[in-house]
Amino acid sequence: MHLQMSRILNIILVQAKNDEERSAIMAKGNMTIRMEPELKAQAAALFKSLGMDLSTATGIFYRQALRCHGLPFEVKVDEPNAVTYAAMEAARKGRGYVWSV
């Protein structure tokens, strides 16, 4: 996978007609993202195993979002299962919890 991505980027740069066009392709802006350190470390390790860094992975995410005109994955709220529904109903009826003073 990481070799394929590297080849795609190299092909794009080689096909650019001149240094100015290559510079335009590679132009970058800065972005600051706040996230938990552990999440960042896990994501960095995953992307490193794919041959890319966080910046490249973020760029891929944005390109894919633009391509599909939305988030590039399904976003949904999981439907509670029967056990959760039973607990919710018990809580609604005031059962299953003992108040202590």
Short mmCIF file of C-alpha atoms in Angstrom, two decimals:
data_model
loop_
_atom_site.label_atom_id
_atom_site.label_comp_id
_atom_site.label_asym_id
_atom_site.label_seq_id
_atom_site.Cartn_x
_atom_site.Cartn_y
_atom_site.Cartn_z
CA MET A 1 0.00 0.00 0.00
CA HIS A 2 2.66 2.52 0.99
CA LEU A 3 4.68 1.79 -2.15
CA GLN A 4 1.58 2.33 -4.25
CA MET A 5 0.91 5.73 -2.62
CA SER A 6 4.54 6.73 -3.07
CA ARG A 7 4.41 5.75 -6.75
CA ILE A 8 1.22 7.74 -7.29
CA LEU A 9 2.79 10.86 -5.78
CA ASN A 10 5.96 10.35 -7.82
CA ILE A 11 3.96 9.90 -11.04
CA ILE A 12 2.06 13.14 -10.38
CA LEU A 13 5.29 15.03 -9.76
CA VAL A 14 7.05 13.55 -12.80
CA GLN A 15 4.10 14.44 -15.03
CA ALA A 16 4.23 18.07 -13.89
CA LYS A 17 5.67 20.12 -16.75
CA ASN A 18 8.07 22.30 -14.79
CA ASP A 19 9.33 23.27 -11.34
CA GLU A 20 6.58 25.88 -10.92
CA GLU A 21 3.87 23.28 -11.56
CA ARG A 22 5.58 20.82 -9.19
CA SER A 23 5.75 23.52 -6.51
CA ALA A 24 2.04 24.24 -6.93
CA ILE A 25 1.25 20.54 -6.49
CA MET A 26 3.40 20.31 -3.37
CA ALA A 27 2.29 23.65 -1.84
CA LYS A 28 1.12 23.15 1.71
CA GLY A 29 -0.73 25.09 4.36
CA ASN A 30 -0.51 24.64 8.12
CA MET A 31 -3.23 23.13 10.25
CA THR A 32 -3.51 22.55 13.99
CA ILE A 33 -5.57 19.63 15.25
CA ARG A 34 -6.20 18.94 18.93
CA MET A 35 -6.43 15.29 19.94
CA GLU A 36 -5.53 12.98 22.76
CA PRO A 37 -1.81 12.06 22.76
CA GLU A 38 -2.57 8.32 22.80
CA LEU A 39 -4.90 8.64 19.78
CA LYS A 40 -2.22 10.57 17.90
CA ALA A 41 0.46 7.98 18.75
CA GLN A 42 -1.75 5.07 17.68
CA ALA A 43 -2.71 6.79 14.43
CA ALA A 44 0.91 7.72 13.70
CA ALA A 45 1.98 4.10 14.21
CA LEU A 46 -0.80 2.84 11.94
CA PHE A 47 0.01 5.31 9.17
CA LYS A 48 3.74 4.63 9.50
CA SER A 49 3.01 0.94 8.88
CA LEU A 50 1.27 2.08 5.68
CA GLY A 51 4.29 4.15 4.67
CA MET A 52 2.91 7.61 5.40
CA ASP A 53 2.86 10.23 8.10
CA LEU A 54 -0.07 11.99 9.79
CA SER A 55 0.08 14.87 7.32
CA THR A 56 -0.23 12.57 4.31
CA ALA A 57 -3.05 10.59 5.93
CA THR A 58 -4.92 13.81 6.75
CA GLY A 59 -4.54 14.98 3.16
CA ILE A 60 -5.91 11.67 1.90
CA PHE A 61 -8.89 12.02 4.26
CA TYR A 62 -9.71 15.51 2.92
CA ARG A 63 -9.33 14.45 -0.71
CA GLN A 64 -11.61 11.46 -0.15
CA ALA A 65 -14.17 13.66 1.66
CA LEU A 66 -14.21 16.04 -1.31
CA ARG A 67 -14.49 13.14 -3.74
CA CYS A 68 -17.56 11.66 -2.02
CA HIS A 69 -19.02 15.05 -0.94
CA GLY A 70 -19.11 14.07 2.73
CA LEU A 71 -17.34 12.00 5.30
CA PRO A 72 -15.58 9.07 3.62
CA PHE A 73 -17.16 6.59 6.02
CA GLU A 74 -20.57 5.94 7.53
CA VAL A 75 -21.41 7.92 10.66
CA LYS A 76 -24.22 6.50 12.73
CA VAL A 77 -25.47 6.01 16.24
CA ASP A 78 -25.49 2.34 17.15
CA GLU A 79 -28.92 0.97 17.96
CA PRO A 80 -29.07 -0.28 21.57
CA ASN A 81 -29.42 -4.04 21.98
CA ALA A 82 -32.11 -5.83 24.04
CA VAL A 83 -30.04 -5.76 27.26
CA THR A 84 -29.48 -2.02 26.93
CA TYR A 85 -33.17 -1.42 26.19
CA ALA A 86 -34.12 -3.41 29.30
CA ALA A 87 -31.70 -1.39 31.44
CA MET A 88 -33.04 1.86 29.99
CA GLU A 89 -36.61 0.81 30.74
CA ALA A 90 -35.70 -0.24 34.29
CA ALA A 91 -33.99 3.10 34.84
CA ARG A 92 -36.99 4.95 33.47
CA LYS A 93 -39.22 3.10 35.94
CA GLY A 94 -36.79 3.73 38.80
CA ARG A 95 -35.78 0.09 39.22
CA GLY A 96 -32.33 -1.37 39.41
CA TYR A 97 -30.69 1.44 41.34
CA VAL A 98 -30.67 1.97 45.09
CA TRP A 99 -30.19 5.52 46.29
CA SER A 100 -28.03 5.88 49.35
CA VAL A 101 -27.84 8.89 51.60
#
